[in-house]
C-alpha positions as YAML, in Angstrom:
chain: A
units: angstrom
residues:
- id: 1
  name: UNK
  ca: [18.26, 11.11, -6.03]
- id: 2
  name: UNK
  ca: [17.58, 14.06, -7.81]
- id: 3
  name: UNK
  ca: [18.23, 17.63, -7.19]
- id: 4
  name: UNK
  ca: [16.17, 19.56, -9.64]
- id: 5
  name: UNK
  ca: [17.61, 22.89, -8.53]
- id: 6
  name: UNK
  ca: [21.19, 23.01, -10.65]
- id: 7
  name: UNK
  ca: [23.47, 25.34, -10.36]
- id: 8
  name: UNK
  ca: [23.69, 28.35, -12.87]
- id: 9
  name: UNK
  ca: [26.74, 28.59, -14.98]
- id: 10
  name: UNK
  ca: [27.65, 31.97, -15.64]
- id: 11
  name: UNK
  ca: [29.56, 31.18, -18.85]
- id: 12
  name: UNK
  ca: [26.27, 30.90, -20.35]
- id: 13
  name: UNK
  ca: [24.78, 33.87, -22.40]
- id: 14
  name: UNK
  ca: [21.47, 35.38, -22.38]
- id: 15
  name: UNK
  ca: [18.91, 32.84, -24.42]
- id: 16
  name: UNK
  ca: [20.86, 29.73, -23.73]
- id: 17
  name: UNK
  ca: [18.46, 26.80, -22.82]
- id: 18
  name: UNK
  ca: [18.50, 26.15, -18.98]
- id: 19
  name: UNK
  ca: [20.67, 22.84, -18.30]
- id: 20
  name: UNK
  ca: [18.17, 20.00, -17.32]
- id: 21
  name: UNK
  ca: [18.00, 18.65, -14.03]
- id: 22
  name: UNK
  ca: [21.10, 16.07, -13.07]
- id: 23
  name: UNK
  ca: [21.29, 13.25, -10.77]
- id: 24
  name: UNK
  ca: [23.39, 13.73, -7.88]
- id: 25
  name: UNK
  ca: [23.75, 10.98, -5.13]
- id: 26
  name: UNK
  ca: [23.26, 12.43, -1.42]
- id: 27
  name: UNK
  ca: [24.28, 9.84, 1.17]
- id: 28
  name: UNK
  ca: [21.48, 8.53, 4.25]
- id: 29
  name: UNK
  ca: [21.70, 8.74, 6.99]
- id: 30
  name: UNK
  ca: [23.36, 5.52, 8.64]
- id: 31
  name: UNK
  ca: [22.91, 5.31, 12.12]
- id: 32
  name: UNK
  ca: [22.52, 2.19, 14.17]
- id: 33
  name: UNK
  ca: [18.72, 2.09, 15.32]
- id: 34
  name: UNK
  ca: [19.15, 1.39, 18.48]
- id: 35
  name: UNK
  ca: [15.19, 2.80, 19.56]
- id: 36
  name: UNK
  ca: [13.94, 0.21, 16.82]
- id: 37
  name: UNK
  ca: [15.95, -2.79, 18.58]
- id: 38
  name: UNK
  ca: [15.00, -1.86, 21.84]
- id: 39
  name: UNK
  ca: [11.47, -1.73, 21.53]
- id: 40
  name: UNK
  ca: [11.81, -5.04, 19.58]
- id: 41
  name: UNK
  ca: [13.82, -6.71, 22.72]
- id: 42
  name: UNK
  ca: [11.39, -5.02, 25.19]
- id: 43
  name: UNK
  ca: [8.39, -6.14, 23.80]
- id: 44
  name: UNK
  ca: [9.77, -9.93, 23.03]
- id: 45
  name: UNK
  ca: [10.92, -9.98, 27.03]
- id: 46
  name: UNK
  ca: [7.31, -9.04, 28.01]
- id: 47
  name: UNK
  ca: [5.72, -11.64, 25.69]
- id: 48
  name: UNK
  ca: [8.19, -14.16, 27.44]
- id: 49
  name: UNK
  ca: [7.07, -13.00, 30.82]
- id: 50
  name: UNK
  ca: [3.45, -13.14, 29.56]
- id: 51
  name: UNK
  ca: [4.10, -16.80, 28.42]
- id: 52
  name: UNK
  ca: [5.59, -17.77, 31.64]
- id: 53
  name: UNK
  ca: [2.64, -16.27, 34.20]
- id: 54
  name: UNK
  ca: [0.38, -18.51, 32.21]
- id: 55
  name: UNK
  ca: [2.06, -21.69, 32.22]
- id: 56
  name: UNK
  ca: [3.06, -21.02, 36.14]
- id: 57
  name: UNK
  ca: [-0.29, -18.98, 37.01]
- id: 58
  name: UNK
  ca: [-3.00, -19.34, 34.07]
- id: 59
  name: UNK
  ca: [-3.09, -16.20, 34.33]
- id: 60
  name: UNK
  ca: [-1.34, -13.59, 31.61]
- id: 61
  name: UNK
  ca: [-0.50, -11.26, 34.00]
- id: 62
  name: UNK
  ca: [1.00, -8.32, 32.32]
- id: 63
  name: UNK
  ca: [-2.24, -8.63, 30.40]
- id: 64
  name: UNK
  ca: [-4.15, -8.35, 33.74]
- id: 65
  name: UNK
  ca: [-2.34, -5.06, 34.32]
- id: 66
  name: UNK
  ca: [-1.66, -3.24, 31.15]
- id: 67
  name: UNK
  ca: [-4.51, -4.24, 28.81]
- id: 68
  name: UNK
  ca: [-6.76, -2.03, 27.06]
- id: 69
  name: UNK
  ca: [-9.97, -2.65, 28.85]
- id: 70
  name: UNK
  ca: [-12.07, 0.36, 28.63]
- id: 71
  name: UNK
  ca: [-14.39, 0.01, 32.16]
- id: 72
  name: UNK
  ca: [-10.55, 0.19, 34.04]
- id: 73
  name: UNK
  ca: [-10.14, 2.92, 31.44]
- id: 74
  name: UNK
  ca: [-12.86, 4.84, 33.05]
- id: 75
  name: UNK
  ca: [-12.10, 4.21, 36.54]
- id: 76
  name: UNK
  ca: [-8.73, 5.90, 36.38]
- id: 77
  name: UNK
  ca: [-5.98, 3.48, 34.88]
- id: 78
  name: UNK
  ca: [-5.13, 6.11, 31.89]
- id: 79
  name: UNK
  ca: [-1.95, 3.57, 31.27]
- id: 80
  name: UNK
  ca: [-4.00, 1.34, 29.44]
- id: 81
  name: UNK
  ca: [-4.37, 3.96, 26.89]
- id: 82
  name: UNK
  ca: [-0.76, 3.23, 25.80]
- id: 83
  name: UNK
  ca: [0.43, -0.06, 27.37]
- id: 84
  name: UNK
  ca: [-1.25, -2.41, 25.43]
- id: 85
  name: UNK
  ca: [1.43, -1.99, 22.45]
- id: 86
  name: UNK
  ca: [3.56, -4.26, 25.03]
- id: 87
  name: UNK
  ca: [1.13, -7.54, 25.05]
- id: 88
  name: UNK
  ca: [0.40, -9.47, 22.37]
- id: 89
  name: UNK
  ca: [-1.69, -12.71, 22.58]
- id: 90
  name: UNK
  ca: [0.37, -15.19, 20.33]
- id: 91
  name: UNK
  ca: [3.77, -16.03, 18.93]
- id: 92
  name: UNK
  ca: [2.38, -15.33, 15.55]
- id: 93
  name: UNK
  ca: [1.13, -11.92, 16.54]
- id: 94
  name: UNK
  ca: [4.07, -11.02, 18.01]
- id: 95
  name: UNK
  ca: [5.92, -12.31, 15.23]
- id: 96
  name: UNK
  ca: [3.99, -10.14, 12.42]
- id: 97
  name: UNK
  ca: [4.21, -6.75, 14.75]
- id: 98
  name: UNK
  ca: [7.87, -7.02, 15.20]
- id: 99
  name: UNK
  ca: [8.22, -7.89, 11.55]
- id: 100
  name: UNK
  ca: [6.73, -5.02, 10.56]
- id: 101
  name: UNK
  ca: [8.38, -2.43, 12.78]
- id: 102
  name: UNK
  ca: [11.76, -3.62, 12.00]
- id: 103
  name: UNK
  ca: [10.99, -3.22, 8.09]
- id: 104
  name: UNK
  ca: [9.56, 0.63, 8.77]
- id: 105
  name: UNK
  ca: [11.27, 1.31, 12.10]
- id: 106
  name: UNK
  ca: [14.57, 0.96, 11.11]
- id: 107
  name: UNK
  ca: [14.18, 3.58, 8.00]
- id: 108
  name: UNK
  ca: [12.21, 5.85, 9.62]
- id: 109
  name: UNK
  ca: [14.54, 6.47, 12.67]
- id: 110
  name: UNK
  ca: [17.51, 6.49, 10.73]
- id: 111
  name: UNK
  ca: [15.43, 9.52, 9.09]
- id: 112
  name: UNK
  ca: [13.55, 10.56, 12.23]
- id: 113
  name: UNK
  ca: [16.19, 10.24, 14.86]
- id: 114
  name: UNK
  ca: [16.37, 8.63, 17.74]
- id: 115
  name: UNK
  ca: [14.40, 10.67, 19.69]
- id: 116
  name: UNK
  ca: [11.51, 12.35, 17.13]
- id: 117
  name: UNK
  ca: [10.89, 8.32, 16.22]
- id: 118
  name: UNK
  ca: [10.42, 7.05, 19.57]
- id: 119
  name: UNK
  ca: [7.76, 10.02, 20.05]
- id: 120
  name: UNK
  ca: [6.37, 8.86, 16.71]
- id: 121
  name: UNK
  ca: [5.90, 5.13, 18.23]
- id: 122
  name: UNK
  ca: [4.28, 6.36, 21.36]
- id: 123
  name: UNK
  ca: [1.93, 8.34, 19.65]
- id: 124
  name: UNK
  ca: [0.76, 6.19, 17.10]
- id: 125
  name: UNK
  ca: [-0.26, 3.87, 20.00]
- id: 126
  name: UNK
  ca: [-1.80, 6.34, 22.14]
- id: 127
  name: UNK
  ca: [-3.84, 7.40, 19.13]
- id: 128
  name: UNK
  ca: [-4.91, 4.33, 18.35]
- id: 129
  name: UNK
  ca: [-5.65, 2.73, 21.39]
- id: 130
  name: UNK
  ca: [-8.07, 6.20, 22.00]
- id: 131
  name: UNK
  ca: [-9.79, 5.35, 18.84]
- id: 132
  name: UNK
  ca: [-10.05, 1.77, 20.59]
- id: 133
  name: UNK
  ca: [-11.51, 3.07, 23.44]
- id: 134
  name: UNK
  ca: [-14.08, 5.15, 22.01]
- id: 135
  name: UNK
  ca: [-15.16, 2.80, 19.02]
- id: 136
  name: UNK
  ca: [-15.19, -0.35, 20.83]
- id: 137
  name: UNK
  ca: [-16.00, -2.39, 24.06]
- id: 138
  name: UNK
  ca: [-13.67, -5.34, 23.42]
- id: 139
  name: UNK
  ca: [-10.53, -5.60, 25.62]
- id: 140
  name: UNK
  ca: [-7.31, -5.59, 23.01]
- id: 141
  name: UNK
  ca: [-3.22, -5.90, 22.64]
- id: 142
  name: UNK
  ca: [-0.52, -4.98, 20.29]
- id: 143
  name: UNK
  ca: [1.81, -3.24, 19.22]
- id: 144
  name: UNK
  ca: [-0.48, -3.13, 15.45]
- id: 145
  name: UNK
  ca: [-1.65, 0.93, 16.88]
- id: 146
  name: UNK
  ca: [1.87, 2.04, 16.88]
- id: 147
  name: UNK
  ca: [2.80, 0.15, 13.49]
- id: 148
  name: UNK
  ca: [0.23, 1.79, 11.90]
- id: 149
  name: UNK
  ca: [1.44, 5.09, 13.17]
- id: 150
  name: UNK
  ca: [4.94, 3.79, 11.40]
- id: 151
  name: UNK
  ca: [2.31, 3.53, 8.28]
- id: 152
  name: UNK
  ca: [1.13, 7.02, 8.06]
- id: 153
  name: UNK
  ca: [4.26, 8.72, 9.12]
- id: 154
  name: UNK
  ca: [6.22, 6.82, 6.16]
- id: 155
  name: UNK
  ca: [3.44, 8.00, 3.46]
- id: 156
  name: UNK
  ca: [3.66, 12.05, 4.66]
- id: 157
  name: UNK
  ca: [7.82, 11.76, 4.92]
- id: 158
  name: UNK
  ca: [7.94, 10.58, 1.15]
- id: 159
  name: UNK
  ca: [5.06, 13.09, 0.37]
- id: 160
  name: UNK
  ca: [7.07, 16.18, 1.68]
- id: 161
  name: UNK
  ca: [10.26, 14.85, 0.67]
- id: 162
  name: UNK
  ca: [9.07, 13.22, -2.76]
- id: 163
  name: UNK
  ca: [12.07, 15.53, -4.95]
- id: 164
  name: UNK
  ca: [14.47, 13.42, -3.36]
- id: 165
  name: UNK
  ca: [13.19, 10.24, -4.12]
- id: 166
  name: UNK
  ca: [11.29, 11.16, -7.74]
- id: 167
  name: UNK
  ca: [12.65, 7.84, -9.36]
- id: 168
  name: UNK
  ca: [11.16, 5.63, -6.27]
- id: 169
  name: UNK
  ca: [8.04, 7.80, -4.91]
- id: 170
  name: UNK
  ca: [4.94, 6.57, -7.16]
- id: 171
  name: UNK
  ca: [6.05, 2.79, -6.04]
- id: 172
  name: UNK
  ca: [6.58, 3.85, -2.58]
- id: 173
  name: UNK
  ca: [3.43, 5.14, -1.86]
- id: 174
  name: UNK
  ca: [1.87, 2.99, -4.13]
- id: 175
  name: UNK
  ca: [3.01, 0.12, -1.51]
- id: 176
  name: UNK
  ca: [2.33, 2.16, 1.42]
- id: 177
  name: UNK
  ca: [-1.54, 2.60, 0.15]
- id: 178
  name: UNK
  ca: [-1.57, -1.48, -1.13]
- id: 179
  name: UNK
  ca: [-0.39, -2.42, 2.71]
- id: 180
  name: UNK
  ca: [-2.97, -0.10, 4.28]
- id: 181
  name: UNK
  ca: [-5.70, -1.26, 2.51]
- id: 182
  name: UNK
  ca: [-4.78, -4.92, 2.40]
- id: 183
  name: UNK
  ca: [-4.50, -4.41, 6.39]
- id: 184
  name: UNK
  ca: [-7.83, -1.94, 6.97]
- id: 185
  name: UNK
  ca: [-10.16, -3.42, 4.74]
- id: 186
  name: UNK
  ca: [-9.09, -7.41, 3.98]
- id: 187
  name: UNK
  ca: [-7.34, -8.24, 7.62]
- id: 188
  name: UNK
  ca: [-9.01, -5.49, 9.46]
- id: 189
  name: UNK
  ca: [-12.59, -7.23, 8.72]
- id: 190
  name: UNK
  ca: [-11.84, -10.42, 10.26]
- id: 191
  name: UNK
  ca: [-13.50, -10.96, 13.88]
- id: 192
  name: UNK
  ca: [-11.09, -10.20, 16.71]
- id: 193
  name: UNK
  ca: [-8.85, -7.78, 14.99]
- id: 194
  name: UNK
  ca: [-8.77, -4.46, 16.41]
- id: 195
  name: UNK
  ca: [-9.57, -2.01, 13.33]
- id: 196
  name: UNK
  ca: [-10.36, 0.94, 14.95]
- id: 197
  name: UNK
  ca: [-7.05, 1.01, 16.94]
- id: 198
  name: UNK
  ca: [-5.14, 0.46, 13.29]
- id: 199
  name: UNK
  ca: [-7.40, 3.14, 12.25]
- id: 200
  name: UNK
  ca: [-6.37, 5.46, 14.78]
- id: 201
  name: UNK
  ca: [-2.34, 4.69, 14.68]
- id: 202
  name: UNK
  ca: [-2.70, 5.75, 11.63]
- id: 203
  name: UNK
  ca: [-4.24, 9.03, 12.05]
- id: 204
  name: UNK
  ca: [-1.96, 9.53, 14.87]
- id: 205
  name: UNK
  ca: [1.05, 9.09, 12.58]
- id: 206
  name: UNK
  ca: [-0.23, 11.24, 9.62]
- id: 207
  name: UNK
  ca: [-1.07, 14.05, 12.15]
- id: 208
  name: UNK
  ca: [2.27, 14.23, 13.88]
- id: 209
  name: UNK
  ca: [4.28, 13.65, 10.78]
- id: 210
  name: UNK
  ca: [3.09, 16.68, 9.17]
- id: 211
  name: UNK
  ca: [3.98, 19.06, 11.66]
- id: 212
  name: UNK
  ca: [7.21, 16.96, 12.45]
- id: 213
  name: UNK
  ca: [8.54, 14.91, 9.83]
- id: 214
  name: UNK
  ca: [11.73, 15.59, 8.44]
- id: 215
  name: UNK
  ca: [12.06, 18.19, 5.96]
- id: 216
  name: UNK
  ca: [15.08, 18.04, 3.85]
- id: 217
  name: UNK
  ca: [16.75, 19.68, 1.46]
- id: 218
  name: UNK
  ca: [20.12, 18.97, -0.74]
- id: 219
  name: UNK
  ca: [22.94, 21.52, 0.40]
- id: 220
  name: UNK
  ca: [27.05, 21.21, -0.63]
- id: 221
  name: UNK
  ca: [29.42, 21.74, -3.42]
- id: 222
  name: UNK
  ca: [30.15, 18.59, -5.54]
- id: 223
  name: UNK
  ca: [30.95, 16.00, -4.69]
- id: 224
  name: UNK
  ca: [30.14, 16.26, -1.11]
- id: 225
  name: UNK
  ca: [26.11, 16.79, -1.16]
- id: 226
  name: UNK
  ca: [24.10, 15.87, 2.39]
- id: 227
  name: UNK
  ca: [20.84, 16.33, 3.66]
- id: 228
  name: UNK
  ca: [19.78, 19.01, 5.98]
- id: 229
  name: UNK
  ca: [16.70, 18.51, 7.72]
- id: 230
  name: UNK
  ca: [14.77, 21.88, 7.98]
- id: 231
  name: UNK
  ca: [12.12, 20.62, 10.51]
- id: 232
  name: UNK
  ca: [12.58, 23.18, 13.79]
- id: 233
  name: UNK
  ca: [12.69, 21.56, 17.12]
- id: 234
  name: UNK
  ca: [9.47, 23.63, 18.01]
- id: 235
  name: UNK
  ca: [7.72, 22.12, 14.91]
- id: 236
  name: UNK
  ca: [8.10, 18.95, 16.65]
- id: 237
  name: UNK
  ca: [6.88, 20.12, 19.81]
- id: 238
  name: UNK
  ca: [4.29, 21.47, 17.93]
- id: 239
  name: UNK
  ca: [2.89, 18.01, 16.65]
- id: 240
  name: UNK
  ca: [3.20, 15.96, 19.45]
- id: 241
  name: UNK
  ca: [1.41, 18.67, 21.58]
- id: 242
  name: UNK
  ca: [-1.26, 18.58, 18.80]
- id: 243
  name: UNK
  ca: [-1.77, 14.84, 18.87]
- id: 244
  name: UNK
  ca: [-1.83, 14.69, 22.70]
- id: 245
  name: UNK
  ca: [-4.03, 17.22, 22.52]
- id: 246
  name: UNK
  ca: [-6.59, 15.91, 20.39]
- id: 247
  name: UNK
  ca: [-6.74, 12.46, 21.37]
- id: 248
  name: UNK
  ca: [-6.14, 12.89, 24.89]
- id: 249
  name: UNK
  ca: [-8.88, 15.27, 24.80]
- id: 250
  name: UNK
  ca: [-11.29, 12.71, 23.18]
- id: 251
  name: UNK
  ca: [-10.05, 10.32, 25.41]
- id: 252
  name: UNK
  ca: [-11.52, 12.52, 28.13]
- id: 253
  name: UNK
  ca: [-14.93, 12.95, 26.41]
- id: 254
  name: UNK
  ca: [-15.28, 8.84, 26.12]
- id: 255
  name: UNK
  ca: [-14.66, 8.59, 29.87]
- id: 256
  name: UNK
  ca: [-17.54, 11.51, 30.99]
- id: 257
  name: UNK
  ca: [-19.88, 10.90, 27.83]
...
C-alpha cells in the first residue's frame, strides 16, 4: 500500500526537495467471516428444505411462503420484500449466488465488520427486490439482489479508500465495472432473469456504502502501521436509515399507486 503522506524530517533545510512518497505495508484486517458462512449455510439448508417439499409435496414450499410475488405484496405480506434472497430455483443458481458472495462477502466483512456487512446484505436485497416489485409482475428468488448490493458497495469502498490500494485500484474497479456489465446487460437480458432486482441491489449498495463504508486512514510509527476506520457509528445509521427510507417509501407508493 501506499501512504503518500511521509513524514517530515527536520534535518532537512529550507529548499530541500520533498522526499517522494514510500511504500509502507499496513496489515488487513483478518477476521474469520463468520456472517459470510452463515448466510452461505442458511441459505444452502433452505434450498435443501425447498428440494425436499417438492419431492415429498410437489410443492416448493418455502417458495409458497417467502417468494416475491407482488399481488401478496400488496395485500400485506411486506416479508416478501426481503425473503426471497433465501429461495433459489436450481442447484446451479444456488451454486453461482453462493459463489459469488463468498468471493465479495468474505473481503468486504473482513473490511465492513460483522455487523455493518450483514446490514449491507439485507439492504441490497430489500433494495432490489423493491425495484422488483415496482418494475415487474413476475414472481422471483435469489439471493442475486443482495450480491449485487456486495457489487456496488465493493466499487464505492475502493473509490473512497483508492490511496491505499493505488497499485491495485484501476484493475479493481476495472473488474468490478467488467462483472456489472457482463451481469446487467449480457446475463441480465436473457428471459427469466430478474434485472431490475440486480439493478436495484445495486443501487441499494452504492447508496448505503457512501454514507457507511469504511473510511480509513494509515496511523503508527514504523514499523507498526494499521488502519483506522474513520466512518462514525451515526454515519452508518445514517445510510441504512436513508436506504430504508427511500425504498421502503417507494415500496409504499407501488402498493397505493
Amino acid at each position: 500500500m501506499n501512504d503518500n503522506h511521509p513524514a517530515s524530517d527536520p534535518s532537512m533545510g529550507p529548499g530541500q526537495p520533498a522526499p517522494s512518497p514510500q511504500t509502507v505495508r499496513v496489515a488487513m484486517p483478518r477476521s474469520t467471516p463468520y456472517v459470510t458462512y452463515s448466510i452461505i449455510g442458511i441459505t444452502a439448508t433452505i434450498f435443501i428444505l425447498q428440494l425436499a417439499t417438492r419431492a415429498l409435496t410437489r410443492t416448493d414450499i418455502p417458495a409458497v411462503f417467502f417468494i416475491k410475488s407482488n399481488e401478496l405484496i400488496r395485500a400485506g405480506q411486506v416479508w416478501r420484500l426481503l425473503t426471497p434472497m433465501f429461495l433459489h430455483g436450481s442447484l446451479v443458481h444456488i451454486g453461482f449466488n453462493m459463489y459469488a458472495l463468498l468471493s465479495f462477502g468474505v473481503g468486504l466483512e473482513r473490511h465492513f465488520g460483522r455487523g455493518r456487512f450483514l446490514l449491507l446484505y439485507l439492504l441490497g436485497a430489500f433494495a432490489g427486490n423493491v425495484a422488483s416489485f415496482l418494475f415487474t409482475d413476475a414472481n422471483s428468488l435469489g439471493a442475486s439482489t443482495a450480491i449485487f448490493g456486495l457489487l456496488g458497495a465493493e466499487g464505492i469502498f475502493l473509490i473512497q479508500n483508492r490511496k491505499l490500494f493505488e497499485g491495485q485500484f484501476r484493475n479493481a474497479i476495472g473488474n468490478i465495472i467488467f462483472i456489472a456489465v457482463i451481469n446487467l446487460f449480457l446475463i441480465g437480458s436473457l428471459p427469466g432473469i430478474d434485472n431490475w432486482g440486480h439493478i436495484g441491489g445495486l443501487l441499494g449498495g452504492l447508496m448505503f456504502t457512501s454514507f457507511a463504508g469504511p473510511l480509513y486512514e494509515i496511523e503508527g510509527i514504523y514499523p507498526a502501521y494499521h488502519l483506522v476506520d474513520r466512518r462514525s457509528a451515526q454515519a452508518v445509521m445514517t445510510g441504512a436509515a436513508t436506504v430504508v427510507l427511500i425504498f421502503g417509501g417507494l415500496a409504499m407508493w407501488g402498493m397505493i399507486r
